[in-house]
């Protein structure tokens, strides 16, 4: 059984500041780690899929790293903008896709 | 951009009514999924399908049922809605199965309120 924890649960960040949050998992017995961004009233949108220890992915101002040995993934947002406000979900794919509860990010203009 | 659609987006209905939540995708994906999310909780898989005439229950027990008669269509039905069914339901699809690295593409969800 995969267990996924995300922290913090919610976060308020001033526009222009950079931020990061964590997805942690006690076991590395999974096929891939996924990050999704979920804006209110929209569909969850896939950001990254990572499979290997040490993986780093980048998409514009957003990047993610994966450390399977120590059981965590970080998502970084550089120079936060109002459009970054969303819930960021982490999920592990094993027998099924197991989600964390998400980090709700609010950017303060 | 993902082409997966859910209707209705919002539904308020009385106890005992039969409801069907629609999900359609135009990407030709074989794999489709239904998730349920209660406020502040994780998304939980309640049903999935690997192709036409194939349906399986997920890890969260649900009184709902699903059917997969066409590749692009994966409706979810509640025969008799109850207040405990109040939740958000999300549909997703992917090219590969649950074990793979393939991304799942999600619809916008249906928010169901049973009075």
Short mmCIF file of C-alpha atoms in Angstrom, two decimals:
data_model
loop_
_atom_site.label_atom_id
_atom_site.label_comp_id
_atom_site.label_asym_id
_atom_site.label_seq_id
_atom_site.Cartn_x
_atom_site.Cartn_y
_atom_site.Cartn_z
CA UNK A 1 0.00 0.00 0.00
CA UNK A 2 1.46 3.35 -1.04
CA UNK A 3 1.22 6.27 1.33
CA UNK A 4 1.61 9.82 0.02
CA UNK A 5 1.89 12.87 2.23
CA UNK A 6 2.04 16.45 1.08
CA UNK A 7 3.10 19.48 3.05
CA UNK A 8 2.18 22.10 3.77
CA UNK A 9 -1.57 21.68 3.39
CA UNK A 10 -1.90 25.31 2.33
CA UNK A 11 0.44 28.16 1.54
CA UNK A 12 0.11 31.88 0.91
CA UNK A 13 2.92 33.48 -1.07
CA UNK A 14 3.48 37.06 -2.14
CA UNK A 15 3.55 37.62 -5.88
CA UNK A 16 7.12 37.53 -7.13
CA UNK A 17 8.41 35.33 -4.31
CA UNK A 18 9.63 31.81 -4.92
CA UNK A 19 8.23 28.83 -3.06
CA UNK A 20 8.45 25.10 -2.75
CA UNK A 21 6.48 22.26 -1.20
CA UNK A 22 6.97 18.61 -0.53
CA UNK A 23 5.59 15.22 -1.42
CA UNK A 24 6.89 12.45 0.83
CA UNK A 25 6.47 8.70 0.66
CA UNK A 26 7.83 5.97 2.96
CA UNK A 27 8.33 3.41 0.22
CA UNK A 28 9.98 3.68 -3.19
CA UNK A 29 7.99 0.73 -4.50
CA UNK A 30 6.24 2.60 -7.30
CA UNK A 31 6.61 3.06 -11.04
CA UNK A 32 6.45 6.83 -11.26
CA UNK A 33 5.70 9.99 -9.32
CA UNK A 34 3.28 12.47 -10.87
CA UNK A 35 2.67 16.14 -10.12
CA UNK A 36 -0.64 17.72 -11.11
CA UNK A 37 -1.89 21.29 -10.89
CA UNK A 38 -5.61 21.69 -10.17
CA UNK A 39 -7.14 25.12 -10.57
CA UNK A 40 -10.58 25.74 -9.13
CA UNK A 41 -13.41 24.68 -11.46
CA UNK A 42 -10.95 23.22 -13.98
CA UNK A 43 -9.49 19.78 -14.71
CA UNK A 44 -6.35 18.62 -12.93
CA UNK A 45 -3.48 19.24 -15.34
CA UNK A 46 -0.40 17.02 -15.49
CA UNK A 47 2.85 18.85 -14.78
CA UNK A 48 5.53 16.19 -14.47
CA UNK A 49 6.10 12.45 -14.45
CA UNK A 50 9.30 11.30 -12.77
CA UNK A 51 10.66 7.82 -12.49
CA UNK A 52 14.33 7.81 -11.51
CA UNK A 53 16.13 8.84 -8.37
CA UNK A 54 17.69 12.22 -9.03
CA UNK A 55 15.21 13.11 -11.78
CA UNK A 56 14.75 16.82 -12.31
CA UNK A 57 12.04 18.23 -14.54
CA UNK A 58 11.33 21.83 -15.51
CA UNK A 59 8.42 23.60 -17.19
CA UNK A 60 8.83 27.37 -17.35
CA UNK A 61 9.06 28.69 -13.79
CA UNK A 62 8.07 25.37 -12.24
CA UNK A 63 10.50 22.55 -11.55
CA UNK A 64 10.51 19.31 -9.59
CA UNK A 65 13.04 16.92 -8.16
CA UNK A 66 12.76 13.32 -7.03
CA UNK A 67 14.76 11.58 -4.31
CA UNK A 68 13.57 7.99 -4.01
CA UNK A 69 16.27 7.03 -1.51
CA UNK A 70 15.11 9.53 1.07
CA UNK A 71 11.47 9.37 0.02
CA UNK A 72 10.53 12.84 -1.19
CA UNK A 73 9.87 15.04 -4.16
CA UNK A 74 10.01 18.83 -4.17
CA UNK A 75 8.04 21.16 -6.41
CA UNK A 76 9.55 24.62 -6.87
CA UNK A 77 7.89 27.72 -8.27
CA UNK A 78 10.16 30.63 -9.10
CA UNK A 79 8.77 34.17 -9.11
CA UNK A 80 5.17 33.26 -8.23
CA UNK A 81 2.39 34.78 -10.32
CA UNK A 82 -1.35 34.97 -9.57
CA UNK A 83 -2.03 32.29 -12.19
CA UNK A 84 0.02 29.85 -10.10
CA UNK A 85 -2.77 29.80 -7.51
CA UNK A 86 -4.04 26.22 -7.50
CA UNK A 87 -3.91 22.95 -5.60
CA UNK A 88 -0.82 20.91 -6.44
CA UNK A 89 -1.32 17.16 -6.24
CA UNK A 90 1.32 14.49 -5.96
CA UNK A 91 0.50 10.90 -6.96
CA UNK A 92 2.40 7.62 -7.09
CA UNK A 93 1.64 4.99 -9.72
CA UNK A 94 1.87 1.44 -8.42
CA UNK A 95 -1.06 -0.95 -8.53
CA UNK A 96 -3.13 2.22 -8.90
CA UNK A 97 -2.60 5.96 -8.81
CA UNK A 98 -2.39 6.99 -5.13
CA UNK A 99 -2.86 10.69 -4.46
CA UNK A 100 -1.85 12.95 -1.62
CA UNK A 101 -4.31 15.52 -0.28
CA UNK A 102 -2.53 18.32 -2.12
CA UNK A 103 -0.98 21.67 -1.28
CA UNK A 104 -3.31 24.61 -1.82
CA UNK A 105 -1.23 27.56 -3.04
CA UNK A 106 -2.58 31.11 -3.01
CA UNK A 107 -0.56 33.91 -4.58
CA UNK A 108 -1.17 37.31 -2.98
CA UNK A 109 -0.95 40.15 -5.52
CA UNK B 1 -4.80 19.77 -24.24
CA UNK B 2 -6.86 16.93 -22.88
CA UNK B 3 -10.26 16.32 -24.47
CA UNK B 4 -12.25 14.70 -21.71
CA UNK B 5 -15.68 15.93 -20.80
CA UNK B 6 -18.00 15.47 -17.88
CA UNK B 7 -21.65 16.39 -17.51
CA UNK B 8 -23.28 17.72 -15.52
CA UNK B 9 -20.71 19.90 -13.79
CA UNK B 10 -23.01 20.44 -10.81
CA UNK B 11 -26.01 18.42 -9.69
CA UNK B 12 -28.35 18.89 -6.76
CA UNK B 13 -30.83 16.06 -6.39
CA UNK B 14 -33.17 14.51 -3.85
CA UNK B 15 -32.67 11.24 -2.02
CA UNK B 16 -33.80 8.15 -3.90
CA UNK B 17 -33.34 9.52 -7.40
CA UNK B 18 -31.40 7.65 -10.05
CA UNK B 19 -28.54 9.62 -11.53
CA UNK B 20 -26.01 9.09 -14.28
CA UNK B 21 -22.79 11.07 -14.50
CA UNK B 22 -21.46 11.24 -18.04
CA UNK B 23 -17.83 11.05 -19.10
CA UNK B 24 -16.55 11.12 -22.67
CA UNK B 25 -13.09 11.39 -24.18
CA UNK B 26 -12.04 12.01 -27.76
CA UNK B 27 -8.42 10.90 -27.44
CA UNK B 28 -9.02 7.25 -28.28
CA UNK B 29 -7.73 6.11 -24.89
CA UNK B 30 -8.47 2.53 -23.91
CA UNK B 31 -8.13 3.15 -20.17
CA UNK B 32 -10.70 5.15 -18.23
CA UNK B 33 -11.17 5.81 -14.51
CA UNK B 34 -13.60 7.29 -12.01
CA UNK B 35 -12.33 8.99 -8.84
CA UNK B 36 -14.24 10.31 -5.86
CA UNK B 37 -13.04 13.17 -3.69
CA UNK B 38 -14.57 14.38 -0.46
CA UNK B 39 -13.61 17.90 0.72
CA UNK B 40 -10.07 18.03 2.08
CA UNK B 41 -9.44 14.40 1.23
CA UNK B 42 -7.49 12.53 -1.40
CA UNK B 43 -8.80 11.42 -4.76
CA UNK B 44 -9.82 7.77 -4.46
CA UNK B 45 -10.26 5.38 -7.37
CA UNK B 46 -13.76 3.85 -7.41
CA UNK B 47 -13.95 2.27 -10.89
CA UNK B 48 -11.73 1.68 -13.89
CA UNK B 49 -11.90 0.12 -17.33
CA UNK B 50 -9.21 -1.16 -19.63
CA UNK B 51 -11.44 -1.28 -22.69
CA UNK B 52 -14.89 -1.96 -24.06
CA UNK B 53 -16.91 -4.37 -21.89
CA UNK B 54 -14.21 -4.30 -19.20
CA UNK B 55 -14.93 -2.73 -15.80
CA UNK B 56 -13.33 -3.19 -12.39
CA UNK B 57 -13.89 -1.77 -8.93
CA UNK B 58 -11.23 0.47 -7.46
CA UNK B 59 -9.84 0.63 -3.95
CA UNK B 60 -12.69 2.67 -2.47
CA UNK B 61 -15.97 0.83 -2.11
CA UNK B 62 -18.75 2.56 -3.98
CA UNK B 63 -22.45 1.86 -4.50
CA UNK B 64 -22.18 3.26 -7.99
CA UNK B 65 -21.91 1.18 -11.15
CA UNK B 66 -20.23 1.85 -14.49
CA UNK B 67 -20.46 0.59 -18.04
CA UNK B 68 -18.15 0.71 -21.04
CA UNK B 69 -20.06 -0.02 -24.20
CA UNK B 70 -18.06 2.38 -26.35
CA UNK B 71 -14.39 3.29 -26.08
CA UNK B 72 -15.07 6.98 -25.69
CA UNK B 73 -17.87 6.77 -23.12
CA UNK B 74 -17.70 5.71 -19.45
CA UNK B 75 -20.87 6.68 -17.53
CA UNK B 76 -21.30 6.23 -13.79
CA UNK B 77 -24.73 5.47 -12.33
CA UNK B 78 -26.23 5.67 -8.87
CA UNK B 79 -29.52 3.76 -8.76
CA UNK B 80 -30.76 5.50 -5.62
CA UNK B 81 -28.90 8.59 -4.49
CA UNK B 82 -28.31 9.19 -0.78
CA UNK B 83 -26.77 12.11 1.13
CA UNK B 84 -23.67 9.95 1.73
CA UNK B 85 -23.07 10.08 -2.04
CA UNK B 86 -22.49 13.82 -1.87
CA UNK B 87 -18.99 14.31 -3.23
CA UNK B 88 -16.98 15.34 -6.25
CA UNK B 89 -16.54 12.77 -9.02
CA UNK B 90 -13.71 13.00 -11.53
CA UNK B 91 -13.26 10.98 -14.68
CA UNK B 92 -9.86 10.33 -16.26
CA UNK B 93 -8.34 8.45 -19.15
CA UNK B 94 -4.92 7.25 -20.25
CA UNK B 95 -3.15 5.31 -22.95
CA UNK B 96 -1.60 2.83 -20.53
CA UNK B 97 -2.72 0.91 -17.48
CA UNK B 98 -2.54 1.68 -13.78
CA UNK B 99 1.01 0.43 -13.39
CA UNK B 100 2.58 2.47 -16.12
CA UNK B 101 4.23 5.86 -16.14
CA UNK B 102 1.63 7.21 -18.53
CA UNK B 103 -0.16 10.40 -17.56
CA UNK B 104 -3.85 10.30 -16.73
CA UNK B 105 -5.92 13.09 -18.25
CA UNK B 106 -8.77 14.37 -16.14
CA UNK B 107 -12.17 15.87 -16.79
CA UNK B 108 -13.37 18.92 -14.83
CA UNK B 109 -15.43 16.84 -12.42
CA UNK B 110 -19.05 16.69 -11.29
CA UNK B 111 -20.01 18.12 -7.92
CA UNK B 112 -22.93 16.12 -6.58
CA UNK B 113 -25.13 17.22 -3.69
CA UNK B 114 -27.82 14.82 -2.52
CA UNK B 115 -30.43 16.35 -0.24
#
